Coordinates of N, CA and C in Angstrom, one line a residue:
M1461 N -13.1 11.5 3.2 CA -13.5 10.1 2.8 C -12.9 9.2 3.9
K1462 N -13.7 8.3 4.4 CA -13.2 7.4 5.5 C -13.0 6.0 4.8
S1463 N -11.7 5.5 4.9 CA -11.4 4.1 4.5 C -11.6 3.2 5.6
R1464 N -12.5 2.2 5.5 CA -12.8 1.3 6.5 C -11.8 0.1 6.6
F1465 N -11.1 -0.1 5.5 CA -10.4 -1.4 5.4 C -8.8 -1.1 5.3
L1466 N -8.4 -0.1 5.9 CA -6.9 0.2 5.9 C -6.4 0.1 7.4
F1467 N -5.2 -0.4 7.5 CA -4.6 -0.4 8.8 C -4.1 1.0 9.3
P1468 N -3.9 1.2 10.6 CA -3.4 2.5 11.0 C -2.0 2.8 10.4
H1469 N -1.7 4.0 10.3 CA -0.5 4.5 9.6 C 0.8 3.9 10.3
K1470 N 0.8 3.8 11.6 CA 2.0 3.3 12.3 C 2.3 1.8 12.0
W1471 N 1.3 1.1 11.5 CA 1.6 -0.3 11.2 C 2.4 -0.5 9.9
R1472 N 2.6 0.5 9.1 CA 3.5 0.4 8.0 C 4.9 0.1 8.4
L1473 N 5.3 0.8 9.5 CA 6.7 0.5 10.0 C 6.8 -0.9 10.5
V1474 N 5.8 -1.4 11.1 CA 5.8 -2.9 11.5 C 5.9 -3.7 10.3
G1475 N 5.2 -3.4 9.2 CA 5.3 -4.1 8.0 C 6.7 -4.1 7.4
Y1476 N 7.3 -2.9 7.4 CA 8.7 -2.8 6.9 C 9.7 -3.6 7.7
C1477 N 9.5 -3.6 9.0 CA 10.4 -4.4 9.9 C 10.2 -5.9 9.7
C1478 N 9.0 -6.3 9.6 CA 8.6 -7.7 9.4 C 9.2 -8.2 8.0
F1479 N 9.0 -7.4 7.0 CA 9.5 -7.7 5.6 C 11.0 -7.7 5.6
A1480 N 11.7 -6.7 6.2 CA 13.1 -6.7 6.2 C 13.8 -7.8 7.0
A1481 N 13.3 -8.1 8.1 CA 13.8 -9.1 9.0 C 13.6 -10.5 8.3
T1482 N 12.5 -10.7 7.7 CA 12.2 -12.0 7.0 C 13.1 -12.1 5.8
M1483 N 13.4 -11.1 5.0 CA 14.2 -11.1 3.9 C 15.7 -11.4 4.3
V1484 N 16.1 -10.8 5.4 CA 17.5 -11.1 5.9 C 17.6 -12.6 6.3
F1485 N 16.5 -13.1 7.0 CA 16.5 -14.5 7.4 C 16.5 -15.4 6.1
A1486 N 15.7 -15.1 5.1 CA 15.6 -15.9 3.9 C 16.9 -15.9 3.2
I1487 N 17.6 -14.8 3.1 CA 18.9 -14.7 2.4 C 19.9 -15.5 3.2
A1488 N 19.9 -15.4 4.5 CA 20.9 -16.1 5.3 C 20.7 -17.6 5.1
L1489 N 19.4 -18.0 5.1 CA 19.1 -19.4 4.9 C 19.5 -19.9 3.6
K1490 N 19.4 -19.1 2.5 CA 19.8 -19.4 1.2 C 21.3 -19.6 1.1
L1491 N 22.0 -18.7 1.8 CA 23.5 -18.8 1.8 C 24.0 -20.0 2.6
L1492 N 23.3 -20.4 3.6 CA 23.7 -21.6 4.4 C 23.3 -22.9 3.7
H1493 N 22.2 -22.8 2.9 CA 21.7 -24.0 2.2 C 21.5 -23.6 0.7
P1494 N 22.5 -23.4 -0.1 CA 22.3 -23.0 -1.4 C 21.5 -23.9 -2.3
E1495 N 21.4 -25.2 -2.0 CA 20.6 -26.1 -2.8 C 19.1 -25.8 -2.6
G1496 N 18.7 -25.1 -1.5 CA 17.3 -24.7 -1.4 C 16.5 -25.8 -0.9
Y1497 N 15.3 -25.4 -0.5 CA 14.3 -26.4 0.0 C 13.0 -26.4 -0.8
V1498 N 12.9 -25.5 -1.7 CA 11.6 -25.4 -2.5 C 11.5 -26.4 -3.6
Y1499 N 12.6 -26.6 -4.3 CA 12.6 -27.3 -5.5 C 12.5 -28.8 -5.3
A1500 N 11.9 -29.5 -6.2 CA 11.7 -30.9 -6.0 C 12.9 -31.7 -6.4
D1501 N 13.1 -32.9 -5.9 CA 14.2 -33.7 -6.3 C 13.7 -34.5 -7.5
L1502 N 14.6 -34.5 -8.5 CA 14.3 -35.2 -9.8 C 14.9 -36.6 -9.7
H1503 N 14.2 -37.6 -10.0 CA 14.7 -38.9 -10.1 C 14.5 -39.5 -11.4
Q1504 N 15.5 -40.2 -11.9 CA 15.4 -40.8 -13.2 C 14.6 -42.1 -13.2
V1505 N 13.5 -42.1 -14.0 CA 12.7 -43.3 -14.1 C 13.0 -43.9 -15.5
P1506 N 13.4 -45.2 -15.5 CA 13.8 -45.8 -16.8 C 12.8 -45.6 -17.9
G1507 N 13.2 -45.1 -19.0 CA 12.3 -45.0 -20.2 C 11.4 -43.8 -20.2
S1508 N 11.3 -43.0 -19.1 CA 10.4 -41.9 -19.1 C 11.0 -40.6 -18.8
G1509 N 12.3 -40.5 -18.8 CA 13.0 -39.2 -18.5 C 12.9 -38.9 -17.0
H1510 N 12.9 -37.6 -16.7 CA 12.8 -37.2 -15.3 C 11.4 -37.4 -14.7
H1511 N 11.3 -37.7 -13.4 CA 10.0 -37.9 -12.8 C 10.1 -37.4 -11.4
L1512 N 9.0 -36.7 -11.0 CA 8.9 -36.2 -9.6 C 8.4 -37.2 -8.7
Q1513 N 9.1 -37.4 -7.6 CA 8.6 -38.2 -6.5 C 7.7 -37.4 -5.6
P1514 N 6.5 -37.7 -5.4 CA 5.6 -36.8 -4.6 C 6.0 -36.5 -3.2
D1515 N 6.7 -37.5 -2.6 CA 7.1 -37.3 -1.2 C 8.4 -36.5 -1.0
T1516 N 9.0 -36.1 -2.1 CA 10.3 -35.4 -2.0 C 10.2 -34.0 -2.5
I1517 N 9.0 -33.5 -2.8 CA 8.9 -32.1 -3.3 C 9.5 -31.1 -2.3
I1518 N 9.2 -31.3 -1.1 CA 9.7 -30.4 0.0 C 10.2 -31.3 1.1
D1519 N 11.4 -31.1 1.5 CA 12.0 -31.8 2.6 C 11.1 -31.6 3.9
Q1520 N 10.6 -32.6 4.5 CA 9.7 -32.5 5.6 C 10.4 -31.8 6.8
G1521 N 11.6 -31.9 7.0 CA 12.3 -31.3 8.2 C 12.4 -29.8 8.0
T1522 N 12.3 -29.3 6.8 CA 12.5 -27.9 6.7 C 11.3 -27.2 6.1
R1523 N 10.2 -27.9 6.0 CA 9.0 -27.3 5.4 C 8.6 -26.0 6.2
W1524 N 8.7 -26.0 7.5 CA 8.2 -24.9 8.3 C 9.0 -23.6 8.0
H1525 N 10.3 -23.7 7.6 CA 11.0 -22.5 7.2 C 10.3 -21.8 6.0
N1526 N 9.9 -22.6 5.0 CA 9.3 -22.0 3.8 C 7.9 -21.4 4.2
D1527 N 7.2 -22.1 5.1 CA 5.9 -21.6 5.5 C 6.0 -20.3 6.3
I1528 N 6.9 -20.2 7.2 CA 7.1 -19.0 8.0 C 7.6 -17.9 7.2
I1529 N 8.6 -18.1 6.4 CA 9.2 -17.1 5.5 C 8.1 -16.5 4.6
T1530 N 7.4 -17.4 3.9 CA 6.3 -16.9 3.0 C 5.2 -16.1 3.8
S1531 N 4.8 -16.6 4.9 CA 3.8 -16.0 5.7 C 4.2 -14.6 6.1
L1532 N 5.4 -14.5 6.7 CA 5.9 -13.2 7.2 C 6.2 -12.2 6.0
I1533 N 6.6 -12.7 4.9 CA 6.8 -11.8 3.7 C 5.4 -11.2 3.3
I1534 N 4.4 -12.1 3.2 CA 3.1 -11.6 2.8 C 2.5 -10.7 3.9
L1535 N 2.7 -11.0 5.1 CA 2.2 -10.2 6.2 C 2.8 -8.8 6.1
G1536 N 4.2 -8.7 6.0 CA 4.9 -7.5 5.9 C 4.4 -6.6 4.7
L1537 N 4.3 -7.3 3.6 CA 3.8 -6.6 2.4 C 2.4 -6.1 2.5
V1538 N 1.5 -6.8 3.1 CA 0.1 -6.4 3.3 C 0.1 -5.2 4.2
L1539 N 0.9 -5.2 5.3 CA 0.9 -4.1 6.2 C 1.5 -2.8 5.5
I1540 N 2.5 -3.0 4.7 CA 3.1 -1.9 4.0 C 2.1 -1.3 3.0
A1541 N 1.4 -2.2 2.2 CA 0.6 -1.8 1.1 C -0.7 -1.1 1.6
F1542 N -1.3 -1.6 2.7 CA -2.6 -1.2 3.1 C -2.7 -0.5 4.5
S1543 N -1.6 0.2 4.8 CA -1.7 1.1 5.9 C -2.0 2.5 5.4
K1544 N -2.8 3.2 6.3 CA -3.2 4.6 5.9 C -2.0 5.5 5.7
E1545 N -2.1 6.5 4.9 CA -1.2 7.6 4.9 C -1.5 8.5 6.1
K1546 N -0.5 9.4 6.4 CA -0.8 10.4 7.4 C -2.0 11.2 7.1
I1547 N -2.1 11.6 5.9 CA -3.3 12.4 5.4 C -4.0 11.5 4.3
E1548 N -5.1 10.9 4.7 CA -5.7 10.0 3.7 C -7.0 10.7 3.2
D1549 N -6.8 11.2 2.0 CA -7.9 12.0 1.3 C -8.4 11.3 0.1
E1550 N -9.3 11.9 -0.7 CA -9.8 11.2 -1.9 C -8.8 11.1 -3.0
Q1551 N -7.8 12.0 -3.0 CA -6.8 11.9 -4.0 C -5.9 10.7 -3.7
I1552 N -5.6 10.5 -2.5 CA -4.8 9.3 -2.1 C -5.5 8.0 -2.4
S1553 N -6.8 8.1 -2.0 CA -7.7 6.9 -2.3 C -7.7 6.6 -3.8
Q1554 N -7.8 7.6 -4.6 CA -7.8 7.4 -6.1 C -6.4 6.8 -6.6
L1555 N -5.3 7.4 -6.0 CA -4.0 6.8 -6.4 C -3.9 5.4 -5.9
R1556 N -4.4 5.1 -4.8 CA -4.4 3.7 -4.2 C -5.1 2.8 -5.2
L1557 N -6.3 3.2 -5.6 CA -7.1 2.4 -6.5 C -6.5 2.2 -7.9
D1558 N -5.9 3.3 -8.4 CA -5.2 3.2 -9.7 C -4.0 2.3 -9.7
S1559 N -3.3 2.4 -8.6 CA -2.1 1.6 -8.4 C -2.4 0.1 -8.3
L1560 N -3.5 -0.2 -7.6 CA -3.9 -1.5 -7.4 C -4.4 -2.1 -8.7
Q1561 N -5.1 -1.3 -9.5 CA -5.5 -1.8 -10.9 C -4.3 -2.0 -11.8
W1562 N -3.4 -1.1 -11.8 CA -2.1 -1.2 -12.6 C -1.3 -2.4 -12.2
A1563 N -1.2 -2.7 -10.9 CA -0.4 -3.8 -10.4 C -1.1 -5.1 -10.8
T1564 N -2.4 -5.2 -10.8 CA -3.1 -6.4 -11.2 C -2.9 -6.7 -12.6
Y1565 N -3.1 -5.6 -13.5 CA -2.8 -5.8 -14.9 C -1.4 -6.3 -15.2
L1566 N -0.4 -5.7 -14.6 CA 1.0 -6.0 -14.8 C 1.2 -7.5 -14.3
N1567 N 0.7 -7.8 -13.1 CA 0.9 -9.2 -12.6 C 0.4 -10.2 -13.5
Y1568 N -0.8 -10.0 -14.0 CA -1.4 -11.1 -14.8 C -0.9 -11.1 -16.2
A1569 N -0.4 -10.0 -16.7 CA 0.3 -10.0 -18.0 C 1.6 -10.8 -17.9
I1570 N 2.4 -10.6 -16.9 CA 3.6 -11.4 -16.6 C 3.3 -12.9 -16.4
F1571 N 2.2 -13.1 -15.6 CA 1.8 -14.5 -15.4 C 1.4 -15.2 -16.6
F1572 N 0.6 -14.5 -17.5 CA 0.2 -15.1 -18.7 C 1.4 -15.5 -19.6
I1573 N 2.4 -14.6 -19.7 CA 3.6 -14.9 -20.5 C 4.3 -16.2 -19.9
C1574 N 4.4 -16.2 -18.6 CA 5.0 -17.4 -17.9 C 4.3 -18.7 -18.2
V1575 N 2.9 -18.6 -18.2 CA 2.1 -19.8 -18.4 C 2.4 -20.3 -19.8
L1576 N 2.6 -19.4 -20.8 CA 2.9 -19.8 -22.2 C 4.2 -20.5 -22.4
F1577 N 5.2 -20.0 -21.6 CA 6.6 -20.3 -21.9 C 7.4 -21.2 -20.9
I1578 N 6.8 -21.4 -19.7 CA 7.5 -22.1 -18.6 C 6.7 -23.3 -18.3
Y1579 N 7.4 -24.5 -18.2 CA 6.7 -25.8 -18.0 C 7.3 -26.5 -16.9
G1580 N 6.5 -27.5 -16.4 CA 7.0 -28.5 -15.4 C 7.4 -27.9 -14.1
V1581 N 8.4 -28.5 -13.6 CA 8.9 -28.1 -12.2 C 9.5 -26.7 -12.2
H1582 N 9.8 -26.1 -13.4 CA 10.3 -24.8 -13.5 C 9.2 -23.7 -13.3
F1583 N 8.0 -24.2 -13.3 CA 6.8 -23.3 -13.1 C 6.6 -23.0 -11.6
I1584 N 7.2 -23.9 -10.7 CA 7.0 -23.7 -9.2 C 7.5 -22.3 -8.8
P1585 N 8.7 -21.9 -9.1 CA 9.1 -20.5 -8.7 C 8.1 -19.4 -9.2
V1586 N 7.6 -19.6 -10.4 CA 6.6 -18.6 -11.0 C 5.4 -18.5 -10.1
L1587 N 4.9 -19.7 -9.6 CA 3.7 -19.7 -8.7 C 4.1 -19.0 -7.4
I1588 N 5.3 -19.3 -6.9 CA 5.7 -18.6 -5.6 C 5.8 -17.1 -5.8
F1589 N 6.4 -16.7 -6.9 CA 6.6 -15.3 -7.1 C 5.2 -14.6 -7.3
N1590 N 4.3 -15.4 -7.9 CA 2.9 -14.8 -8.2 C 2.1 -14.5 -6.9
T1591 N 2.5 -15.2 -5.8 CA 1.8 -14.9 -4.6 C 2.1 -13.5 -4.0
I1592 N 3.3 -13.0 -4.2 CA 3.7 -11.8 -3.6 C 3.9 -10.6 -4.7
S1593 N 4.0 -11.0 -6.0 CA 4.2 -9.9 -6.9 C 3.1 -8.9 -7.0
P1594 N 1.8 -9.2 -6.9 CA 0.9 -8.1 -6.9 C 1.1 -7.0 -5.8
L1595 N 1.4 -7.5 -4.6 CA 1.7 -6.6 -3.6 C 3.0 -5.7 -3.8
I1596 N 4.0 -6.4 -4.4 CA 5.2 -5.6 -4.7 C 5.0 -4.6 -5.8
F1597 N 4.3 -5.0 -6.8 CA 4.0 -4.0 -7.9 C 3.1 -2.9 -7.4
F1598 N 2.1 -3.2 -6.5 CA 1.3 -2.1 -6.0 C 2.1 -1.2 -5.1
I1599 N 2.9 -1.7 -4.2 CA 3.7 -0.8 -3.3 C 4.6 0.1 -4.2
I1600 N 5.3 -0.5 -5.1 CA 6.2 0.3 -6.0 C 5.5 1.4 -6.7
R1601 N 4.4 1.0 -7.3 CA 3.6 2.0 -8.1 C 3.0 3.1 -7.2
F1602 N 2.4 2.7 -6.1 CA 1.8 3.6 -5.2 C 2.8 4.6 -4.5
R1603 N 3.9 4.1 -4.1 CA 4.9 4.9 -3.5 C 5.5 5.9 -4.5
W1604 N 5.7 5.4 -5.8 CA 6.2 6.3 -6.8 C 5.2 7.4 -7.1
K1605 N 3.9 7.1 -7.2 CA 2.9 8.1 -7.4 C 2.8 9.1 -6.2
I1606 N 2.9 8.6 -5.0 CA 3.0 9.5 -3.8 C 4.2 10.5 -3.9
H1607 N 5.3 9.9 -4.3 CA 6.5 10.7 -4.5 C 6.3 11.8 -5.5
L1608 N 5.8 11.4 -6.7 CA 5.5 12.4 -7.7 C 4.5 13.5 -7.3
L1609 N 3.6 13.1 -6.5 CA 2.6 14.0 -6.0 C 3.2 15.0 -5.0
N1610 N 4.2 14.5 -4.2 CA 4.8 15.4 -3.2 C 6.0 16.2 -3.7
S1611 N 6.6 15.8 -4.8 CA 7.7 16.5 -5.4 C 7.5 18.0 -5.7
P1612 N 6.4 18.3 -6.3 CA 6.2 19.8 -6.6 C 6.0 20.6 -5.3
L1613 N 5.3 19.9 -4.3 CA 5.1 20.6 -3.0 C 6.4 20.8 -2.3
R1614 N 7.4 19.9 -2.3 CA 8.7 20.1 -1.7 C 9.5 21.2 -2.4
N1615 N 9.4 21.2 -3.8 CA 10.1 22.2 -4.5 C 9.6 23.6 -4.2
E1616 N 8.3 23.7 -4.1 CA 7.6 24.9 -3.8 C 8.0 25.4 -2.4
E1617 N 8.1 24.5 -1.4 CA 8.5 24.9 -0.1 C 10.0 25.4 0.0
E1618 N 10.8 24.7 -0.8 CA 12.2 25.1 -0.9 C 12.5 26.4 -1.5
N1619 N 11.6 26.8 -2.5 CA 11.8 28.1 -3.1 C 11.3 29.3 -2.3
R1620 N 10.6 29.0 -1.3 CA 10.1 30.1 -0.4 C 11.1 30.7 0.5

């Protein structure tokens, strides 16, 4: 079976490098600026509690950091998730499809719970996480299923 929409196998390594380098940069940026750049500044408006000022949601001088980090994380995860295996057969394609379906169900179940219980400015991190969580869930599930598929083969080879 020929998959037309998968990247070549060697691009998975590019994806891992892109994802790892971006995560190191994001963690370093968080350590250098623990207050963060994503969250809005809350200003007290008399008589109405906290109020978001539209121009202060993201600091204009650091907006590009968030854009680049998010873009590179998504790029790395897409390359990891959708690169071919060395041997891409129908069983692998079925595992890929099952894992994608499982990841979608899990993602929307978590998102539905968050929609019910998280409000206001605290919902922003939920939306950010929701952009990458389907890919993360898919990669974890797919890699785990591949590992389980290969485990009996490895044990059989060791016993010979």
